[in-house]
mmCIF file of C-alpha atoms in Angstrom:
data_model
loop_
_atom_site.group_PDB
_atom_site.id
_atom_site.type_symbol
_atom_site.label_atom_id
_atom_site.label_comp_id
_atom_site.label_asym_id
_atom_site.label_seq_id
_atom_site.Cartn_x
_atom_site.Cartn_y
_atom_site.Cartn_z
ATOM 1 C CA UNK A 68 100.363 35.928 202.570
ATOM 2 C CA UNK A 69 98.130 35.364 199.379
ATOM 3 C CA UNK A 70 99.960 34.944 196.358
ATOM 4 C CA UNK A 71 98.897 37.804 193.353
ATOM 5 C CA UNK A 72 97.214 36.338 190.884
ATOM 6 C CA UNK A 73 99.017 35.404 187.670
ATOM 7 C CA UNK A 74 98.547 37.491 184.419
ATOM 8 C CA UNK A 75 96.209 34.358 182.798
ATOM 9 C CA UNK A 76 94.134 34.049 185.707
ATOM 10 C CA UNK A 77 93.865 37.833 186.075
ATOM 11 C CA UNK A 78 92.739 38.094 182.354
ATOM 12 C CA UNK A 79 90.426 34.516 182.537
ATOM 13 C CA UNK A 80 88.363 36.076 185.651
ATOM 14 C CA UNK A 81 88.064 39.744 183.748
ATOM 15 C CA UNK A 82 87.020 37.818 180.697
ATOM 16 C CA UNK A 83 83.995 36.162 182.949
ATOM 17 C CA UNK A 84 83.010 38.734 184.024
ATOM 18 C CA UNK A 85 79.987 40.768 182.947
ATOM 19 C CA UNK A 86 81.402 43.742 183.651
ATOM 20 C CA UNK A 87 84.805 43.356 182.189
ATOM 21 C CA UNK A 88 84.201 41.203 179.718
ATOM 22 C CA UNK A 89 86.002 42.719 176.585
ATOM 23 C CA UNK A 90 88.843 44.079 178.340
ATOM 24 C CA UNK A 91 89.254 40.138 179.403
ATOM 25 C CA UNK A 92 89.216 39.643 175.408
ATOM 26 C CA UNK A 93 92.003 41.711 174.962
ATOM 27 C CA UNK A 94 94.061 40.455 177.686
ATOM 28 C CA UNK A 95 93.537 37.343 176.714
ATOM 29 C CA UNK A 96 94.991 38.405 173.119
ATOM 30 C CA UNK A 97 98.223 39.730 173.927
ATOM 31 C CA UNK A 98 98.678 36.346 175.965
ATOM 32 C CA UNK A 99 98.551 34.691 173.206
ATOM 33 C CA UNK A 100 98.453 30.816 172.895
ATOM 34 C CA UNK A 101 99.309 29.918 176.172
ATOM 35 C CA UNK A 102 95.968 31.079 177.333
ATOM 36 C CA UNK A 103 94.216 28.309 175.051
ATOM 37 C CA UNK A 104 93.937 25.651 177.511
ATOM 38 C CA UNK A 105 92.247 27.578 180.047
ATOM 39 C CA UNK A 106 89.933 29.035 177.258
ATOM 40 C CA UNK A 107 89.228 25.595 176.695
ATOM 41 C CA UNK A 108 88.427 24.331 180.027
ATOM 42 C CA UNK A 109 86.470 27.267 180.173
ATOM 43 C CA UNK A 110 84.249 26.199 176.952
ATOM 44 C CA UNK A 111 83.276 23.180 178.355
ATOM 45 C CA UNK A 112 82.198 24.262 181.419
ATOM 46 C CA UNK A 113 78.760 23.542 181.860
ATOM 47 C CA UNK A 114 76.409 26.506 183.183
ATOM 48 C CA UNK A 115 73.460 25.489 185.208
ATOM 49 C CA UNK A 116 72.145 28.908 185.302
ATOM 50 C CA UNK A 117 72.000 29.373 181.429
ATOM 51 C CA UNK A 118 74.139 32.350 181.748
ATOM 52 C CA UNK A 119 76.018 32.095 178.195
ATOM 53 C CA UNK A 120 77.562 35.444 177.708
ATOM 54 C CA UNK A 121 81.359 34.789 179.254
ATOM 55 C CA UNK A 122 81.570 31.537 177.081
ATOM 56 C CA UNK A 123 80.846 33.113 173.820
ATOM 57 C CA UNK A 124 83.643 36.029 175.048
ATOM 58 C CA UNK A 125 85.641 32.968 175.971
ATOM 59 C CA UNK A 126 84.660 31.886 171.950
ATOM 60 C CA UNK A 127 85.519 35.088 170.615
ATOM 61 C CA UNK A 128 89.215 35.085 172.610
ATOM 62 C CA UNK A 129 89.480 31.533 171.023
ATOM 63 C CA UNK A 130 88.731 32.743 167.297
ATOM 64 C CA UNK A 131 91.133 36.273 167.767
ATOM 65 C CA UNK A 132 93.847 33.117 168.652
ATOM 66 C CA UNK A 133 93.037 31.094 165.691
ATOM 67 C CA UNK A 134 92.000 28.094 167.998
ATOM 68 C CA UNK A 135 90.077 26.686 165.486
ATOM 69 C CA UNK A 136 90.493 22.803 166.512
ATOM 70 C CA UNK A 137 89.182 24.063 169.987
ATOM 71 C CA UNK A 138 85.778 25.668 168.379
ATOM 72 C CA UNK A 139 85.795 22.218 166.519
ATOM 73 C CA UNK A 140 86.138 19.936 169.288
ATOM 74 C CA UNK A 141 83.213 21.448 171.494
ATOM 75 C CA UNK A 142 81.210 21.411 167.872
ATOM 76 C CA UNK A 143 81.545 18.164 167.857
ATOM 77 C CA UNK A 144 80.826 17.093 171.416
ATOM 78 C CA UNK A 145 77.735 15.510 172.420
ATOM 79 C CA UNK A 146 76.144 17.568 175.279
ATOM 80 C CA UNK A 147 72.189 16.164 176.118
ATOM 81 C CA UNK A 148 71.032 18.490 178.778
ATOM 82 C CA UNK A 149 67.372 18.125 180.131
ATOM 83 C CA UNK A 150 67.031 21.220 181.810
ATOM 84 C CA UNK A 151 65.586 23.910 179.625
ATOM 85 C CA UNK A 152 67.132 26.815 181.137
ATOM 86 C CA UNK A 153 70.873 25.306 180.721
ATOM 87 C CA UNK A 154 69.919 23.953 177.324
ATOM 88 C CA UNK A 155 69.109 27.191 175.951
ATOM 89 C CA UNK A 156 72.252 28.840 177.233
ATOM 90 C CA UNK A 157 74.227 25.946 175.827
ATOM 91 C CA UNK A 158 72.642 26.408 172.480
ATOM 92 C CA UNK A 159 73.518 30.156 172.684
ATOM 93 C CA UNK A 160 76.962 28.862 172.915
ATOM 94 C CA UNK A 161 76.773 26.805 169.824
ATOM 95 C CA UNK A 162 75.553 29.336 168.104
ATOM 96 C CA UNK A 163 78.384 31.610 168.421
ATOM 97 C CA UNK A 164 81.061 28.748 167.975
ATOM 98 C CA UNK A 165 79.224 27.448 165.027
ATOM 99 C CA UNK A 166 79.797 31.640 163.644
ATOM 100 C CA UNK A 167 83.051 31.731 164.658
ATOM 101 C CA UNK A 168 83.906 28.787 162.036
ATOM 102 C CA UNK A 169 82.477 29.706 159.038
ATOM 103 C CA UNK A 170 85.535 30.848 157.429
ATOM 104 C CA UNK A 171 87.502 27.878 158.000
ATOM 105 C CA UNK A 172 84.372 24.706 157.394
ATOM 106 C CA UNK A 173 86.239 21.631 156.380
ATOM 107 C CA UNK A 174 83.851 18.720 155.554
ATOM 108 C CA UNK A 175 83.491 16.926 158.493
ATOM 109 C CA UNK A 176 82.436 19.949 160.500
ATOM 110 C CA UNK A 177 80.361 20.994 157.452
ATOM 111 C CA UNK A 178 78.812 17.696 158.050
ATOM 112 C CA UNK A 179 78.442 18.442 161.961
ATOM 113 C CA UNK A 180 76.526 21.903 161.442
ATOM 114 C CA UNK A 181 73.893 20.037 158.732
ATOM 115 C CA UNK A 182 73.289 17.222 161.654
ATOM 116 C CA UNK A 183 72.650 20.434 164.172
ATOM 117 C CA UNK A 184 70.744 22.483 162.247
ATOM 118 C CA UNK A 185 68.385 19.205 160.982
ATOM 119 C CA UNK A 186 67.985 17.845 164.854
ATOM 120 C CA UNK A 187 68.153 20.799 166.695
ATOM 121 C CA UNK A 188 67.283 23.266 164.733
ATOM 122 C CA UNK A 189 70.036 26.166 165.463
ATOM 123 C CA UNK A 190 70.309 29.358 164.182
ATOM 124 C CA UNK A 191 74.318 29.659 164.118
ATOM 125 C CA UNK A 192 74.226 26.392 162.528
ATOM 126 C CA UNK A 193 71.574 27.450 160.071
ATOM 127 C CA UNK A 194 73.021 30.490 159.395
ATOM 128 C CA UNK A 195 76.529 29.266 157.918
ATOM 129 C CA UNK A 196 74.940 26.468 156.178
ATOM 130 C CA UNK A 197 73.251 29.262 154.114
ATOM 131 C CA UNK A 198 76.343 31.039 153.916
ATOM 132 C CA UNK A 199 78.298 27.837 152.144
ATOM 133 C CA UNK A 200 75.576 27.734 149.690
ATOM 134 C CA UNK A 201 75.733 24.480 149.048
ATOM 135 C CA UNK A 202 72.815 22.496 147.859
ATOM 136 C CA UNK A 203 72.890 20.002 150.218
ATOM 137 C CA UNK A 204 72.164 22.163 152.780
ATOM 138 C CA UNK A 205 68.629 23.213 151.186
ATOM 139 C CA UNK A 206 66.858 20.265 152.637
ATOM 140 C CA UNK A 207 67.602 20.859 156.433
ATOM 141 C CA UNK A 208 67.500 24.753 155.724
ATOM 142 C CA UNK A 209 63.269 23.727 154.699
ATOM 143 C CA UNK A 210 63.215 22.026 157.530
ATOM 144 C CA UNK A 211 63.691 24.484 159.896
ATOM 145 C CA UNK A 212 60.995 27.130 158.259
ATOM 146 C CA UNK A 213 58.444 25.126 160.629
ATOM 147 C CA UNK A 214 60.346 25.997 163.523
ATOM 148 C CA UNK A 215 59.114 29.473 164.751
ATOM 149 C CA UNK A 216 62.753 30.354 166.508
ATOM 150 C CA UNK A 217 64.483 29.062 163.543
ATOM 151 C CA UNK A 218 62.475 30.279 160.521
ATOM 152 C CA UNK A 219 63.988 33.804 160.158
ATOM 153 C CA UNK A 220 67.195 32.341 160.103
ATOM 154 C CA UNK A 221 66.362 29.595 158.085
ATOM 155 C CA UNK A 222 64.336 32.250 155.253
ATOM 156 C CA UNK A 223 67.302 34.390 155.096
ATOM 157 C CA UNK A 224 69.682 31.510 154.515
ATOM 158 C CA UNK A 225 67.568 30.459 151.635
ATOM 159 C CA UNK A 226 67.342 33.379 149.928
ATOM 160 C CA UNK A 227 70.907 33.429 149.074
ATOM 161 C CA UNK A 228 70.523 30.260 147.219
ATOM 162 C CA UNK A 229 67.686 32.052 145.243
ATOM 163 C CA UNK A 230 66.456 30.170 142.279
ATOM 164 C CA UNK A 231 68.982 26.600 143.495
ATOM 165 C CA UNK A 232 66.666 26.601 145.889
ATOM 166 C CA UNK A 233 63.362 26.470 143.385
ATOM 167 C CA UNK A 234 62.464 22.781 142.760
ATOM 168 C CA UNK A 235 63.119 22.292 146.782
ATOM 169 C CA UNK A 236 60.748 24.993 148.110
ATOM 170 C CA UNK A 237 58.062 23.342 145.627
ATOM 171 C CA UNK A 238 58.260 20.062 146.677
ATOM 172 C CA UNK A 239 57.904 21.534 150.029
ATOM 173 C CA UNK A 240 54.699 23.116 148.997
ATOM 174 C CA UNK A 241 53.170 20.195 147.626
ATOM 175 C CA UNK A 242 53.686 17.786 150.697
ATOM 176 C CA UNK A 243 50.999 16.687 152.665
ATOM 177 C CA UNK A 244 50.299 17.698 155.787
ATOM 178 C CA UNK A 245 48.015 16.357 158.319
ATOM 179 C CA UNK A 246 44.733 18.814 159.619
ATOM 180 C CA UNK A 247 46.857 19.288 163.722
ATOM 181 C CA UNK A 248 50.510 19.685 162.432
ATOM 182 C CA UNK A 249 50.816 23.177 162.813
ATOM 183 C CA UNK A 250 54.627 23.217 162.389
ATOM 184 C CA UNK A 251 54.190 21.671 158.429
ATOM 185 C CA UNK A 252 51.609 24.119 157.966
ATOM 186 C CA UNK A 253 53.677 27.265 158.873
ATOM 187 C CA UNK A 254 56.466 25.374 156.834
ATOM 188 C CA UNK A 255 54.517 25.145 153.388
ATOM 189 C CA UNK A 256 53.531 29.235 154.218
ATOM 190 C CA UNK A 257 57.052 30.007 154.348
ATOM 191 C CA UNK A 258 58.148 28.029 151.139
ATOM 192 C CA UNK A 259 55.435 29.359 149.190
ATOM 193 C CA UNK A 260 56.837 32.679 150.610
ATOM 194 C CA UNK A 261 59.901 31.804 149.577
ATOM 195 C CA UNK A 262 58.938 30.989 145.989
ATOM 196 C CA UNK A 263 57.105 34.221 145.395
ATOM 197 C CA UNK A 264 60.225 36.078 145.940
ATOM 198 C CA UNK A 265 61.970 34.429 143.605
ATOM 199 C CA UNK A 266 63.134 36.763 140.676
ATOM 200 C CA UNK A 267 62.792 35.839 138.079
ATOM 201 C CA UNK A 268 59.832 33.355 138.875
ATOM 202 C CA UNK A 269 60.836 29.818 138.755
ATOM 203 C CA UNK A 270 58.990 28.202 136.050
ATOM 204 C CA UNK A 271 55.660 26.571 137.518
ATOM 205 C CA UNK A 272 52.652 24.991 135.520
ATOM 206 C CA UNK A 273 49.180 26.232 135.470
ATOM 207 C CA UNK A 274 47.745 23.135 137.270
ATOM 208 C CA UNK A 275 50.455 23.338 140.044
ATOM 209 C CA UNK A 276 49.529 27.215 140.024
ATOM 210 C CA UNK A 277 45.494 25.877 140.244
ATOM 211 C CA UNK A 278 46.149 23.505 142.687
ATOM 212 C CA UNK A 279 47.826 25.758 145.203
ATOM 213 C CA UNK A 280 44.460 28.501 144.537
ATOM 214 C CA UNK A 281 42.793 25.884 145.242
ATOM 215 C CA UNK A 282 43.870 24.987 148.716
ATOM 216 C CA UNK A 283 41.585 25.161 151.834
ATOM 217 C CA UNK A 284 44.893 27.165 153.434
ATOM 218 C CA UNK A 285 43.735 30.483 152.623
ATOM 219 C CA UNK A 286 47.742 32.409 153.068
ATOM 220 C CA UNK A 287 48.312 29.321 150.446
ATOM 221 C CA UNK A 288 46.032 30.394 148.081
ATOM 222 C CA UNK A 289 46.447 33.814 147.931
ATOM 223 C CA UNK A 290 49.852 33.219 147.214
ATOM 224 C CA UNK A 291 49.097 30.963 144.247
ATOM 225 C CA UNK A 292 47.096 33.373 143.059
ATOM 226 C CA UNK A 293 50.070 36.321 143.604
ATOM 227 C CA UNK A 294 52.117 33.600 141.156
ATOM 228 C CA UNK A 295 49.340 33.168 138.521
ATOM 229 C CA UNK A 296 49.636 37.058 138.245
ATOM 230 C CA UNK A 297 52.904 36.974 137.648
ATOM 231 C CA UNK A 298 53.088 33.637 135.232
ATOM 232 C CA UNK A 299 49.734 33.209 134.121
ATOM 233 C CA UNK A 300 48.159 34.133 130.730
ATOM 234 C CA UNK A 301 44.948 36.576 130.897
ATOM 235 C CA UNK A 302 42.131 33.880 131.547
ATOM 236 C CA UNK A 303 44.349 32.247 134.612
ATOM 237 C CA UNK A 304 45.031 35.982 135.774
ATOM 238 C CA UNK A 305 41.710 37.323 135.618
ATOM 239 C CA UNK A 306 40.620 33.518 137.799
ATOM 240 C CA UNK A 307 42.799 34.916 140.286
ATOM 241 C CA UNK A 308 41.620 38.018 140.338
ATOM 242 C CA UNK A 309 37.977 36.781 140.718
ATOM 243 C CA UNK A 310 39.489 34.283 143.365
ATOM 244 C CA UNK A 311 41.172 37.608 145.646
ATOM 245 C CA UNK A 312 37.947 39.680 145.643
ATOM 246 C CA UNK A 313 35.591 36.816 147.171
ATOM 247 C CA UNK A 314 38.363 35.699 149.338
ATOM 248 C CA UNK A 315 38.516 39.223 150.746
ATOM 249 C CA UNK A 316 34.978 38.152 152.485
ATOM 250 C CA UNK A 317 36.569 36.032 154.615
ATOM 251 C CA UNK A 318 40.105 36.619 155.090
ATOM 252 C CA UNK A 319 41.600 38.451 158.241
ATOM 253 C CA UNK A 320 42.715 41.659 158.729
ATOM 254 C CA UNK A 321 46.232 40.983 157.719
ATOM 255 C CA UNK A 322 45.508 38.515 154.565
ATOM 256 C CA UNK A 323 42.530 41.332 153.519
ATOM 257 C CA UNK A 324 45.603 44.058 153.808
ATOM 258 C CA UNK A 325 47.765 41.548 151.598
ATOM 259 C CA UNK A 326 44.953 40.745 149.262
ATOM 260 C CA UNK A 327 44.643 44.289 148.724
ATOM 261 C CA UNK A 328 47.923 45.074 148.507
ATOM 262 C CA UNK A 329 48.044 42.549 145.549
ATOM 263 C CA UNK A 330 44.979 43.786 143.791
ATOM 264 C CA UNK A 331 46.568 47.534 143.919
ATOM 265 C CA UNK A 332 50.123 46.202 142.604
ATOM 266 C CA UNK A 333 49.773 43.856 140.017
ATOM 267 C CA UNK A 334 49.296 45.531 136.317
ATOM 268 C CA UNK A 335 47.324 42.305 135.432
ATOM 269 C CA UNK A 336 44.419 42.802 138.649
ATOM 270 C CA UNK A 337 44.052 46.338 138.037
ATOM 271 C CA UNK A 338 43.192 46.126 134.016
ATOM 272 C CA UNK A 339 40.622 43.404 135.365
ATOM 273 C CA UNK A 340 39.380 45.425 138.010
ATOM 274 C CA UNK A 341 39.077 48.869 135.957
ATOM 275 C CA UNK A 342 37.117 46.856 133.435
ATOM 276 C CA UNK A 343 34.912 45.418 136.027
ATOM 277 C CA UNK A 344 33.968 49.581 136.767
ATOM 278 C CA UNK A 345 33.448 50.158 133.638
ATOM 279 C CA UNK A 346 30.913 47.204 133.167
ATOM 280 C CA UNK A 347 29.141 47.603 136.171
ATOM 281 C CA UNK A 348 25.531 48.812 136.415
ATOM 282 C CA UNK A 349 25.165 52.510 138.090
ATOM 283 C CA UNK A 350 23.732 52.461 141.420
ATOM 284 C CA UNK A 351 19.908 53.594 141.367
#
């Protein structure tokens, strides 16, 4: 005769499942702490498949039971997985541990998330950093803006250190980058993004504002010229404006729509285009 399966193992194969999933959370729960070393073994069971959804339940059961040195420990492991379809499911995994810790960060696992978000590039990792606002986190949180999965993340997290993050995003915007490497390219876009949204507007020259109109990147021009609009005096505004209405010849559809946007919202462009009207010779 088969023995009945225990309570724990009842509640461990519910929580695996993708059907019963939450009630396995809650069972789980009222089990309390002697279910942590099965959660465990759980955690660090690899998946082949890439199937992550039962190990970030088995996460969540860990964080309603305060298992924080658990979420640590697997934070901490070193897992190097070649296959792609595993890896990704593992890194879904690390995401939702890395979430699960962000109210309890000491250092050292501070320390951890920095060194997965800089090598790997991770949103839950990225996420918290941005959370902690601390400075040292700006440099890695750059970083990832040339990732495409990562950017969103990575943009969000930056805006919450607003102006802190300033001088950063500009010395982003001012590195070089070499005529194939698409990922710095979209990375300079997004810190000069970044910057634009910035209120107030952190305080730029007029030859850093001229350089960046002058680039052969045309999303990085028109978005030095959007910042001499805001900053600049009236001769550097109306350059810019001058600079937006020949680059409209040549943009594409969605840089035209932004160029036009920016000639329609900025006080500065439309006192230099309603006095361009005015001067202009009638037709016939």
């Amino acid at each position: 005769m088969e023995r009945p399966p225990d309570e724990l193992e009842l509640a461990t194969c519910h929580l695996t499942s993708l059907s019963d999933g939450d009630r396995g959370v809650l069972e789980v729960m009222r089990i309390g702490q002697r279910a942590v070393p099965r959660l465990r073994t759980l955690l660090f069971q690899r998946e082949p498949s890439g199937l992550f959804q039962p190990r970030c339940r088995v996460i969540e059961a860990l964080a309603a039971l305060h298992a924080r040195a658990v979420l640590a420990e697997f934070l901490q492991a070193d897992r190097h997985i070649a296959d792609p379809v595993e890896r990704a499911g593992e890194e879904a995994v690390i995401n939702a541990a890395a979430r699960a810790v962000r109210d309890s960060l000491d250092e050292t696992l501070f320390q951890r998330l920095l060194l997965l978000a800089e090598t790997r590039k991770l949103a839950g990792p990225i996420e918290v950093i941005g959370q902690t606002r601390r400075i040292e986190g700006v440099s890695c949180l750059i970083a990832a803006l040339g990732d495409d999965l990562a950017r969103p993340v990575a943009e969000e997290a930056l805006r919450k250190f607003g102006a802190a993050a300033a001088t950063a995003l500009i010395n982003a915007t001012n590195m070089g980058v070499e005529a194939d490497d698409t990922s710095a390219r979209r990375r300079r876009r997004a810190a000069m993004r970044l910057l634009n949204e910035i209120d107030p507007p952190p305080a730029t020259t007029e030859n850093l504002r001229d350089r960046w109109r002058g680039e052969p990147d045309i999303e990085i021009a028109v978005l030095g010229c959007r910042m001499a609009l805001r900053q600049g005096g009236t001769p550097e505004c109306k350059k810019a404006v001058q600079q937006l209405i020949r680059m409209l010849g040549v943009a594409d559809w969605r840089t035209g729509r932004e160029i036009r946007n920016l000639l329609s919202q900025s006080a500065g462009a439309q006192l230099y285009c309603r006095r361009i009207a005015r001067n202009a010779s009638p037709i016939g």
